[in-house]
XYZ file of C-alpha atoms in Angstrom:
711
model
C -25.793 -4.356 -27.481
C -21.909 -3.913 -28.425
C -21.331 -5.770 -31.861
C -18.372 -6.605 -33.795
C -18.647 -4.332 -36.043
C -19.318 -1.340 -33.923
C -15.983 -2.691 -32.284
C -14.128 -2.401 -35.349
C -15.451 0.516 -36.594
C -14.509 2.221 -33.041
C -11.047 1.056 -33.684
C -11.069 2.044 -37.271
C -11.908 5.881 -36.136
C -9.193 5.675 -34.133
C -6.842 4.950 -36.664
C -5.762 1.341 -36.065
C -3.846 -0.453 -38.824
C -5.385 -3.077 -41.221
C -3.217 -5.265 -39.855
C -4.675 -4.633 -35.955
C -8.382 -4.611 -37.295
C -7.874 -8.171 -38.590
C -6.322 -9.411 -35.447
C -9.250 -7.748 -33.187
C -11.769 -9.769 -36.016
C -9.636 -12.917 -35.452
C -9.770 -12.693 -31.770
C -13.771 -12.237 -32.200
C -14.324 -15.454 -33.809
C -11.604 -17.262 -31.065
C -13.523 -16.158 -28.477
C -16.764 -17.292 -30.273
C -15.655 -20.925 -30.751
C -14.249 -20.698 -27.204
C -17.823 -19.444 -25.683
C -19.646 -21.924 -27.911
C -22.605 -22.961 -25.948
C -21.238 -21.009 -22.771
C -24.708 -18.972 -21.260
C -24.301 -16.600 -18.635
C -26.548 -16.344 -15.335
C -28.632 -13.820 -17.109
C -29.336 -16.095 -19.743
C -27.296 -14.309 -22.421
C -24.280 -16.117 -24.179
C -21.145 -15.920 -22.746
C -19.730 -13.771 -26.086
C -22.200 -11.101 -25.418
C -20.040 -10.302 -22.132
C -17.174 -10.693 -24.320
C -18.539 -8.118 -26.640
C -19.583 -6.001 -24.277
C -16.146 -6.017 -22.375
C -14.457 -5.003 -25.491
C -16.965 -2.697 -26.246
C -16.550 -0.520 -23.232
C -13.061 -0.706 -23.908
C -13.028 0.837 -27.467
C -15.454 3.231 -25.667
C -12.425 4.704 -24.107
C -10.216 4.630 -27.320
C -7.839 2.093 -26.283
C -4.957 0.385 -28.327
C -5.668 -2.767 -30.520
C -4.342 -5.172 -27.860
C -6.894 -3.889 -25.243
C -9.382 -4.816 -27.546
C -7.909 -8.118 -27.806
C -7.427 -8.955 -24.697
C -10.838 -7.663 -23.832
C -12.708 -10.365 -26.265
C -10.223 -12.990 -25.326
C -10.304 -12.448 -21.733
C -12.170 -15.402 -20.238
C -11.351 -17.682 -22.980
C -8.424 -19.448 -20.295
C -10.401 -19.447 -17.462
C -13.839 -20.867 -18.769
C -12.393 -23.335 -21.949
C -9.478 -25.704 -21.962
C -7.752 -23.329 -24.163
C -4.306 -22.821 -22.995
C -2.038 -19.638 -22.376
C 0.723 -21.087 -24.426
C -2.144 -21.731 -27.345
C -3.186 -17.642 -26.600
C 0.244 -16.936 -26.551
C 1.419 -17.979 -30.355
C -1.894 -16.950 -31.587
C -1.671 -13.513 -30.227
C 1.387 -12.252 -28.445
C 2.689 -12.748 -25.074
C 1.292 -9.442 -24.167
C -2.185 -10.403 -24.666
C -1.075 -14.127 -22.973
C 0.487 -11.867 -19.550
C -3.289 -9.580 -19.623
C -5.175 -12.618 -19.593
C -3.069 -14.646 -17.201
C -3.762 -11.445 -14.900
C -6.872 -11.198 -15.235
C -7.576 -14.831 -14.694
C -5.861 -14.729 -11.200
C -8.345 -11.583 -9.718
C -10.944 -14.042 -11.138
C -10.370 -16.879 -9.282
C -10.141 -14.269 -6.436
C -12.839 -13.953 -3.754
C -13.101 -11.008 -1.589
C -14.823 -11.419 1.582
C -15.302 -8.659 4.574
C -11.935 -9.410 6.177
C -9.299 -7.122 6.100
C -6.783 -9.826 5.015
C -9.226 -10.703 1.896
C -9.536 -7.102 1.040
C -4.879 -6.981 1.454
C -4.620 -10.138 -0.858
C -7.320 -8.726 -3.391
C -5.261 -5.315 -3.301
C -2.027 -6.809 -4.333
C -2.928 -9.051 -7.035
C -4.740 -5.981 -8.845
C -1.877 -3.679 -8.358
C 0.573 -6.338 -9.472
C -1.243 -6.776 -12.714
C -1.188 -2.989 -13.081
C 2.625 -2.922 -12.376
C 3.115 -5.510 -15.287
C 0.107 -3.713 -17.834
C -2.216 -1.007 -16.895
C -4.327 -2.783 -19.335
C -5.376 -5.136 -16.734
C -7.064 -2.773 -14.576
C -8.872 -0.910 -18.191
C -10.624 -4.631 -18.561
C -11.219 -5.884 -15.331
C -12.958 -2.483 -14.943
C -15.138 -2.934 -18.203
C -15.475 -6.681 -16.825
C -17.004 -5.243 -13.632
C -18.632 -2.988 -15.272
C -21.074 -5.392 -17.310
C -21.290 -7.562 -14.622
C -22.671 -4.952 -12.257
C -25.315 -3.565 -14.880
C -26.317 -7.435 -15.082
C -26.263 -7.501 -11.134
C -29.900 -8.514 -11.018
C -29.065 -12.079 -12.198
C -26.630 -12.614 -9.307
C -27.381 -14.559 -5.820
C -27.049 -11.701 -2.553
C -24.033 -13.375 -1.598
C -22.477 -12.667 -4.784
C -23.785 -10.090 -5.644
C -22.338 -8.670 -2.101
C -19.060 -9.822 -2.805
C -18.839 -7.860 -6.478
C -19.948 -4.748 -4.645
C -17.516 -4.801 -1.997
C -14.579 -5.756 -4.195
C -15.632 -2.686 -6.421
C -16.056 -0.190 -3.913
C -12.829 -1.448 -1.294
C -10.370 -1.672 -4.831
C -11.304 -1.098 -8.030
C -13.234 2.215 -7.857
C -10.415 3.547 -5.635
C -7.550 2.784 -8.455
C -9.972 3.880 -10.990
C -10.350 7.538 -9.791
C -6.346 7.330 -8.974
C -5.672 6.552 -12.684
C -8.660 9.315 -13.940
C -11.273 6.689 -15.680
C -14.070 8.658 -14.448
C -16.352 7.384 -16.828
C -16.266 4.006 -15.853
C -15.867 4.807 -12.237
C -18.853 7.004 -11.930
C -21.514 4.484 -13.101
C -19.582 1.778 -10.872
C -20.200 3.933 -7.644
C -24.141 4.261 -8.913
C -24.569 0.473 -9.887
C -22.783 -0.216 -6.548
C -25.742 2.384 -4.347
C -28.242 1.069 -6.567
C -27.866 -2.503 -5.386
C -25.971 -2.095 -2.357
C -28.656 0.321 -0.963
C -32.012 0.259 -2.827
C -34.020 2.679 -0.935
C -31.639 5.513 -0.838
C -30.444 5.061 -4.757
C -34.445 5.385 -5.455
C -34.910 8.199 -3.017
C -32.229 10.807 -4.874
C -32.796 9.315 -8.051
C -36.314 10.822 -7.824
C -35.020 14.116 -6.324
C -32.184 14.229 -9.165
C -35.043 13.801 -11.624
C -37.398 16.237 -10.146
C -34.280 18.821 -9.900
C -33.939 18.178 -13.872
C -37.281 18.970 -14.591
C -37.488 22.255 -12.505
C -33.956 23.537 -13.560
C -34.927 22.336 -17.340
C -36.004 25.944 -18.472
C -33.363 27.892 -16.709
C -30.678 25.493 -17.593
C -31.474 25.769 -21.466
C -32.005 29.758 -20.974
C -27.998 29.971 -19.889
C -27.254 27.463 -22.593
C -28.047 29.896 -25.425
C -27.012 32.942 -23.310
C -23.433 31.543 -22.820
C -23.822 30.421 -26.829
C -24.035 34.078 -27.995
C -21.050 35.130 -25.657
C -19.355 32.621 -27.803
C -20.664 33.180 -31.261
C -20.175 37.123 -30.219
C -16.386 36.603 -29.480
C -15.723 34.119 -32.333
C -14.374 31.702 -30.288
C -15.179 27.665 -31.393
C -17.102 25.844 -28.837
C -19.488 22.921 -27.662
C -21.469 23.266 -25.182
C -23.032 20.015 -22.860
C -25.180 19.530 -19.891
C -23.846 17.536 -16.909
C -25.947 15.786 -14.285
C -24.422 15.457 -11.052
C -24.381 11.082 -10.298
C -26.603 9.824 -7.503
C -23.717 8.699 -5.670
C -22.263 12.013 -5.621
C -25.344 13.505 -4.249
C -25.509 10.341 -1.420
C -21.718 11.282 -0.502
C -22.748 15.086 0.003
C -25.892 13.487 1.924
C -24.011 11.311 3.929
C -21.166 14.509 4.862
C -24.534 16.691 6.431
C -25.323 18.575 3.409
C -29.043 19.004 2.577
C -30.626 18.975 -0.614
C -31.006 22.540 -0.673
C -27.025 23.505 0.179
C -25.667 21.343 -3.015
C -25.689 23.701 -5.899
C -24.239 21.741 -8.923
C -26.365 19.122 -9.274
C -26.794 20.620 -12.585
C -23.640 22.013 -14.601
C -22.614 22.969 -17.948
C -19.431 21.799 -19.902
C -17.775 24.218 -22.196
C -15.271 22.456 -24.783
C -12.922 25.220 -26.451
C -10.201 24.592 -28.489
C -7.289 25.783 -26.395
C -6.205 26.623 -22.837
C -5.796 30.613 -23.779
C -9.605 29.877 -24.707
C -10.283 28.507 -21.311
C -9.034 31.576 -19.453
C -10.442 33.887 -22.336
C -14.251 32.303 -21.748
C -13.933 32.345 -17.782
C -13.483 35.625 -18.395
C -16.474 36.717 -20.848
C -18.611 34.396 -18.294
C -17.688 36.766 -15.558
C -18.124 39.763 -16.997
C -21.680 38.692 -17.503
C -22.836 36.861 -14.621
C -21.992 37.452 -11.104
C -19.245 34.516 -9.837
C -19.238 33.032 -6.791
C -16.672 33.481 -4.370
C -14.732 30.574 -3.594
C -16.338 28.367 -6.463
C -13.358 29.379 -8.938
C -10.878 26.495 -9.005
C -8.393 26.048 -11.606
C -7.691 22.510 -12.079
C -5.327 23.638 -15.558
C -2.611 25.254 -13.618
C -2.683 22.964 -11.185
C -4.352 19.390 -12.362
C -5.420 16.802 -10.081
C -3.573 13.736 -8.900
C -5.394 11.871 -11.602
C -4.439 14.305 -14.507
C -7.803 15.843 -14.281
C -7.737 19.314 -15.652
C -10.602 21.897 -16.088
C -11.626 25.866 -14.962
C -14.476 25.411 -12.933
C -16.780 28.370 -11.784
C -19.523 28.874 -9.926
C -22.397 31.624 -11.391
C -25.527 33.098 -10.459
C -27.828 32.431 -13.528
C -30.368 34.804 -15.149
C -33.056 33.595 -12.917
C -30.991 33.626 -9.639
C -30.055 29.719 -9.940
C -26.551 28.792 -8.991
C -24.490 27.143 -12.031
C -21.563 25.393 -12.141
C -19.897 25.524 -15.481
C -16.834 23.665 -16.486
C -13.851 24.764 -19.176
C -11.499 22.850 -20.475
C -9.986 21.673 -24.414
C -11.263 18.324 -26.217
C -7.866 17.036 -24.536
C -8.875 17.868 -21.250
C -12.217 16.080 -21.709
C -11.201 13.100 -22.892
C -8.546 12.892 -20.260
C -11.346 13.574 -17.424
C -13.567 10.966 -18.826
C -10.873 7.862 -19.721
C -8.038 9.315 -17.849
C -4.615 6.713 -17.719
C -6.929 5.118 -20.839
C -6.316 7.782 -23.074
C -2.668 7.010 -22.944
C -3.043 5.121 -26.468
C -5.263 7.496 -27.626
C -2.369 9.973 -27.598
C 0.417 7.842 -28.250
C -0.971 6.895 -31.564
C -1.517 10.692 -32.488
C 1.798 12.074 -31.089
C 0.533 15.017 -28.484
C 2.507 16.484 -26.150
C -0.142 14.954 -23.227
C 1.540 11.843 -23.895
C 4.637 12.655 -22.004
C 2.518 13.131 -19.072
C 1.084 9.988 -19.266
C 4.121 8.150 -19.749
C 5.381 9.704 -16.681
C 2.303 9.136 -14.391
C 2.587 5.464 -15.352
C 6.267 5.419 -14.622
C 5.552 6.690 -11.692
C 2.418 4.671 -10.958
C 4.490 0.986 -11.843
C 7.993 2.581 -9.357
C 5.525 2.722 -5.966
C 4.306 -0.341 -6.891
C 7.396 -2.427 -7.449
C 9.054 -0.259 -4.488
C 6.666 -2.507 -2.572
C 6.217 -5.315 -4.196
C 8.436 -7.783 -2.408
C 6.521 -6.737 1.032
C 5.752 -10.079 2.263
C 3.086 -8.920 4.385
C -0.403 -8.296 2.572
C -1.746 -6.252 4.903
C 1.557 -3.898 5.195
C 1.659 -3.749 1.144
C -2.614 -2.710 1.411
C -1.517 -0.261 4.196
C 0.995 1.345 2.458
C -0.849 1.352 -1.192
C -3.853 3.103 0.370
C -1.656 5.902 1.740
C 0.256 6.321 -1.182
C -3.008 6.433 -3.832
C -6.120 6.440 -2.070
C -5.643 9.339 0.829
C -6.477 12.496 0.050
C -3.236 14.190 -2.122
C -1.382 17.934 -1.974
C 0.239 19.324 -4.673
C 3.499 20.911 -4.130
C 5.919 22.593 -6.937
C 10.043 22.006 -7.133
C 11.852 25.356 -8.055
C 11.375 25.025 -11.253
C 7.294 25.037 -11.501
C 6.893 21.015 -12.022
C 3.982 19.864 -9.794
C 4.563 16.639 -7.323
C 1.698 14.887 -5.952
C 2.401 13.479 -2.677
C 0.175 12.015 0.504
C -1.705 14.770 2.517
C 1.334 14.757 5.822
C 3.682 14.244 3.549
C 6.911 15.600 4.605
C 10.544 17.142 2.424
C 12.602 13.930 2.593
C 8.834 12.141 1.299
C 9.507 15.138 -1.507
C 13.102 14.583 -2.069
C 12.660 10.544 -2.832
C 9.896 11.206 -5.124
C 11.712 13.346 -7.652
C 14.423 10.439 -7.136
C 16.489 7.650 -4.722
C 19.632 9.562 -4.765
C 18.194 13.400 -3.996
C 16.318 11.286 -1.032
C 19.344 9.475 0.343
C 21.931 12.905 0.180
C 19.025 15.096 1.840
C 20.747 17.736 4.364
C 17.715 20.358 4.423
C 14.897 21.935 2.898
C 13.488 25.266 2.060
C 9.577 25.834 1.656
C 8.337 28.992 0.093
C 11.998 30.863 0.661
C 11.735 29.588 4.566
C 14.679 26.536 5.942
C 12.292 23.841 7.098
C 13.051 20.957 9.376
C 13.052 17.308 7.209
C 9.743 16.389 9.296
C 7.704 19.649 8.539
C 4.139 18.582 7.365
C 4.076 20.283 3.344
C 1.252 21.820 2.553
C -1.043 22.440 -0.601
C 1.099 24.616 -3.213
C 3.853 24.504 -1.116
C 7.567 25.446 -3.255
C 10.173 22.851 -1.998
C 13.646 23.189 -2.429
C 15.644 20.143 -1.354
C 19.293 20.567 -0.501
C 21.872 17.809 -1.272
C 25.329 16.549 -0.109
C 26.661 14.045 -2.099
C 28.621 12.767 1.122
C 25.353 12.828 3.201
C 23.679 9.656 4.025
C 19.599 8.755 5.158
C 19.103 8.885 8.669
C 17.106 6.180 10.354
C 14.985 9.021 12.056
C 13.642 9.563 8.991
C 11.334 6.433 9.381
C 9.224 7.934 12.281
C 7.800 10.977 10.121
C 7.794 9.922 6.377
C 4.432 9.350 4.964
C 5.044 7.813 1.596
C 6.000 4.071 1.382
C 8.243 4.997 -1.792
C 10.323 6.633 0.792
C 9.887 4.238 4.050
C 11.126 1.511 1.906
C 14.265 3.153 -0.084
C 15.305 4.337 3.955
C 14.851 0.618 4.579
C 16.482 -0.886 1.146
C 19.499 1.775 1.936
C 20.169 0.278 5.681
C 19.459 -3.160 4.531
C 21.936 -2.952 1.966
C 24.690 -1.108 4.552
C 24.062 -4.099 7.168
C 24.347 -6.392 4.493
C 27.530 -5.218 3.386
C 29.049 -5.053 7.450
C 27.521 -8.687 8.113
C 29.349 -9.756 4.982
C 32.655 -7.899 6.091
C 31.848 -9.342 10.116
C 31.430 -12.801 8.270
C 34.790 -13.171 6.103
C 36.820 -11.815 9.506
C 35.337 -14.490 11.939
C 35.267 -17.228 9.777
C 39.119 -16.429 8.384
C 40.148 -15.737 12.806
C 38.292 -19.178 13.229
C 40.740 -20.602 10.047
C 43.887 -19.123 11.479
C 42.828 -20.437 15.271
C 43.037 -23.710 14.065
C 45.882 -23.310 12.527
C 44.317 -24.270 9.060
C 45.497 -23.493 5.709
C 43.190 -20.384 4.650
C 43.369 -21.344 0.798
C 42.858 -25.219 1.661
C 39.499 -24.565 3.399
C 38.264 -22.116 1.433
C 38.881 -23.804 -1.950
C 36.655 -23.718 -4.907
C 35.536 -27.282 -4.155
C 35.253 -26.770 -0.211
C 32.983 -23.475 -0.785
C 30.713 -25.272 -3.492
C 29.983 -27.735 -0.934
C 29.076 -26.040 1.445
C 26.987 -23.448 -0.654
C 25.592 -26.467 -1.898
C 24.826 -27.955 2.032
C 23.017 -25.063 3.387
C 21.600 -24.271 -0.071
C 23.291 -20.595 -0.181
C 23.963 -19.058 -3.804
C 26.965 -17.393 -3.911
C 29.827 -17.005 -1.236
C 28.638 -13.583 -0.360
C 25.414 -15.003 0.959
C 27.499 -17.935 3.019
C 29.853 -14.779 4.761
C 26.293 -13.296 5.637
C 24.980 -16.300 7.423
C 28.299 -16.348 9.482
C 28.273 -12.327 9.951
C 24.625 -12.271 11.240
C 25.239 -15.029 13.426
C 22.969 -17.564 11.697
C 25.917 -20.172 11.659
C 29.012 -19.450 13.302
C 32.278 -20.345 11.701
C 33.129 -23.238 13.709
C 30.605 -24.944 12.066
C 30.784 -23.630 8.638
C 34.450 -25.620 8.941
C 32.904 -28.913 10.476
C 30.627 -29.021 7.703
C 33.351 -30.091 5.397
C 33.745 -32.676 7.389
C 30.264 -34.008 7.803
C 29.739 -32.431 11.224
C 26.349 -30.792 10.481
C 25.205 -29.520 13.883
C 23.567 -26.287 13.249
C 24.555 -23.536 15.262
C 21.080 -22.075 15.058
C 19.463 -25.483 16.020
C 21.101 -25.536 19.236
C 20.785 -21.542 20.084
C 16.791 -22.356 19.369
C 16.735 -25.190 20.937
C 17.662 -23.593 24.212
C 14.886 -20.697 23.159
C 12.334 -23.553 23.238
C 13.271 -25.747 26.413
C 10.848 -24.339 28.226
C 11.686 -26.945 31.401
C 9.327 -27.280 34.424
C 7.787 -23.729 35.698
C 7.409 -23.173 39.667
C 4.244 -22.988 41.289
C 5.542 -22.552 44.640
C 8.077 -20.331 45.894
C 7.651 -20.285 49.469
C 11.527 -21.792 50.001
C 12.401 -18.749 48.083
C 10.664 -16.161 50.006
C 10.507 -15.475 53.384
C 6.917 -14.345 54.678
C 6.883 -12.323 58.192
C 5.114 -14.580 60.979
C 4.216 -17.574 59.343
C 5.961 -20.669 57.132
C 4.243 -23.399 55.386
C 2.108 -20.751 52.790
C 1.991 -20.829 49.231
C 3.640 -17.925 47.776
C 3.505 -16.737 44.425
C 5.541 -14.073 42.279
C 3.488 -11.359 40.665
C 3.632 -11.373 36.837
C 3.045 -7.245 36.697
C 6.760 -6.589 37.710
C 8.673 -10.589 38.270
C 10.434 -9.637 40.916
C 13.760 -11.211 41.360
C 16.439 -11.869 44.140
C 18.157 -8.716 45.142
C 15.055 -6.332 44.362
C 13.231 -5.027 47.431
C 9.618 -6.699 48.293
C 6.501 -6.490 49.682
C 4.050 -9.326 49.981
C 0.427 -8.655 49.683
C -2.246 -11.213 50.862
C -4.733 -12.714 48.437
C -7.732 -14.732 49.803
C -7.509 -18.398 48.975
C -3.989 -18.053 46.928
C -1.788 -17.357 49.881
C 1.046 -14.567 49.317
C 1.555 -12.601 46.141
C 5.348 -10.976 46.263
C 5.944 -7.827 43.915
C 8.338 -5.527 43.817
C 8.370 -2.408 45.947
C 7.309 0.712 44.060
C 5.143 -1.547 41.764
C 2.025 0.079 40.387
C -0.238 -2.969 41.726
C 0.490 -2.083 45.261
C 2.118 1.163 45.572
C -1.279 2.990 47.043
C -2.350 -0.130 48.974
C -2.569 0.240 52.884
C -4.326 -2.910 53.543
C -3.598 -6.627 53.321
C 0.314 -5.970 52.772
C 2.969 -8.094 54.539
C 6.564 -7.965 54.946
C 8.538 -10.655 52.984
C 12.528 -10.740 52.141
C 14.315 -13.132 49.930
C 15.732 -16.304 51.972
C 19.410 -15.661 51.605
C 20.403 -19.959 51.332
C 18.446 -19.740 48.166
C 19.524 -22.818 45.836
C 21.806 -21.851 42.941
C 19.746 -23.577 40.553
C 17.059 -21.757 40.828
C 15.944 -18.947 37.903
C 13.539 -16.734 38.318
C 10.960 -15.551 35.100
C 11.366 -11.674 33.779
C 9.525 -10.433 30.800
C 11.124 -7.464 28.618
C 11.133 -5.603 25.627
C 13.734 -4.980 23.297
C 13.328 -2.010 21.084
C 15.598 -1.980 17.926
C 16.323 0.037 14.741
C 16.753 -2.769 12.453
C 14.688 -4.304 10.394
C 17.379 -7.571 10.436
C 16.519 -10.156 12.733
C 18.855 -10.448 15.344
C 17.762 -13.381 17.622
C 20.594 -15.166 17.586
C 22.950 -12.160 18.802
C 20.514 -11.797 21.767
C 20.422 -15.654 22.403
C 24.179 -15.823 22.130
C 24.628 -12.523 24.783
C 21.892 -14.545 26.885
C 23.810 -17.816 27.074
C 27.031 -16.095 27.850
C 25.729 -14.369 30.788
C 23.903 -17.310 32.161
C 20.744 -16.241 31.494
C 18.411 -18.360 29.711
C 15.638 -17.701 27.265
C 12.057 -19.275 27.831
C 10.896 -17.426 24.728
C 11.114 -14.848 21.986
C 8.031 -12.675 20.070
C 9.038 -10.632 17.050
C 6.792 -7.803 16.399
C 7.165 -6.055 12.992
C 7.365 -1.964 12.376
C 7.541 -0.171 9.503
C 11.205 0.704 10.677
C 12.248 -2.016 13.035
C 11.827 -5.607 14.301
C 11.266 -5.456 18.468
C 11.653 -8.484 20.934
C 9.080 -9.676 24.061
C 11.373 -12.193 25.508
C 10.703 -14.238 28.696
C 14.196 -14.607 30.526
C 14.579 -16.948 33.427
C 17.752 -15.665 35.612
C 19.074 -16.379 39.140
C 19.017 -12.637 40.824
C 18.566 -8.818 40.142
C 22.747 -8.517 39.094
C 22.744 -12.045 37.036
C 19.449 -9.885 34.922
C 21.357 -6.263 35.198
C 24.649 -7.712 33.776
C 22.695 -9.380 30.746
C 20.704 -6.128 30.136
C 23.577 -4.042 30.026
C 25.020 -6.525 27.737
C 21.945 -5.526 25.325
C 21.996 -1.756 25.334
C 25.590 -1.950 24.258
C 24.526 -3.911 21.169
C 24.265 -1.091 18.532
C 21.118 -2.345 16.931
C 19.345 -1.893 20.987
C 17.433 1.593 21.288
C 15.768 0.573 24.538
C 15.392 -2.558 26.867
C 11.777 -1.888 28.795
C 11.225 -3.819 31.738
């Protein structure tokens, strides 16, 4: 059980100042008073939980702020203490951390994707403000999972779901492996207790069977190290239950898992790591393909070590990991080591700063995404997907999701590099920009200051960062174009009405319009005109209190459905009969002017299809000749469904409606479909005939933002 004395001693060992130790003591007293009389579900006083969370954090060698916030992390949510009081007593940073933790506590993750997406967003938003939010949350969850016996089954299932879906993957990505591994084992223990116990029993047997071999290897390697005068520390490592479970689930047999027991050698320097692996290979036969150099090429979570597999003295296979003390701490604590090295001024600090900054940048570039599910998908692609490691020509390592392209690489370097990319060279070979990068590729990006991004890039880039930078570029460009267009339309209308531009656009009138339309500045007004949200006529009339919005007019046309025709017998002539029920097929929506064929449907009369419709193309029976009535009434309208695919993320409904209105086409309904690269539309039209329809479709195809119109 953790005590305040233990926490203070750990803080002192980590060179925290006397003043920081005093504030930690004060935070403990504050938390103890706030939680007085509160008891957890397992019967322990609430303050025990606060001490445990702070103790777990202090074992990670964190800073004073983290320990203070850990002690106080539930004072706000479980008492009447306000955030203002916490801020006044312990500072703004502590308050922000506790506020973010409280927001996470209120969320309940269920089995559905939407809930998981919202939870992931909240966790990542909290981390983007301060990564210490995650460290404390992990410590909090670890203690909760250690005491999960006291939870009801549904609550325990919820905690397991949150932990496996969100917290563990992020902990892995940031290298906090000491907590991540225990959380994985606890989730397996409570989620699949029979499997957990079976693996644990086999693991104990293996440990017992290999104990003598392991001790013999330790002694032999120790002799080698002493003989060559290399300082060292040797540890035994037992593979976690969950890691074994993953290998068994992937189809491996127990006898094929060679690294159940491993040895870890801690040596002073990087040079000693390479010297040590050479000495071990000279003594023991190395296993091909079991050597991995994570020092030269660190994992995405900053993990560094040399791994090698060798045959031991008695033939057993052993994995040996060789690393420096700094590498060992980062392997266990990951980004939590940030503050430890910050205080000690180690060179590794620069790497961690870069890692944290990149992590924040990726989150920040997606933070404004309105859809929680799209945000979650982007983040999972960035953080939770398998990663590759590629090099710049100078030898710097860049990590990217598998499947990334040179464009993703360019934007990872800098947004300007991405925007100005004109070509790429991979391993001294010119490659297309949609080339899929592989591990260890050396990538050079060719740029030109006058170059611009292409919307086609959105079809193949993989990182959310690249997608958002490209979208941002075109959103800004579209905005500029719309503002310029809005200015031209407004000034043209003012001149058309023979008004004085300076009088109409006086400061007083502009402020009135901005207030009435709830816009913040003149550019927004011009943007709304240029994008056809409002017409120039409407803006001018607004000055004289005529507030009927053109948007309301247009959308009312879209929403006005009218009465649907049930029988088209007067529109279609059926050969050899009259007074028969006639319907137009919804699969092809024939309209007057198009060749048609009838299909006799039992009990439902004749269904009229376009000739060549896939649904009647191969039929030879029950077909009947039909023709359009040459004396159709002018008021008759016919439904047609079209899909408009665009290259734009700007909403263009009003431009489509305007074109329809000019061509005498009614719009019955519009549905929007958002993709990563565009907004597409499914539209139900009402047209007079084929000429009316084709005129409108030709107008649509001429619009800059329209890529394709499908009927």
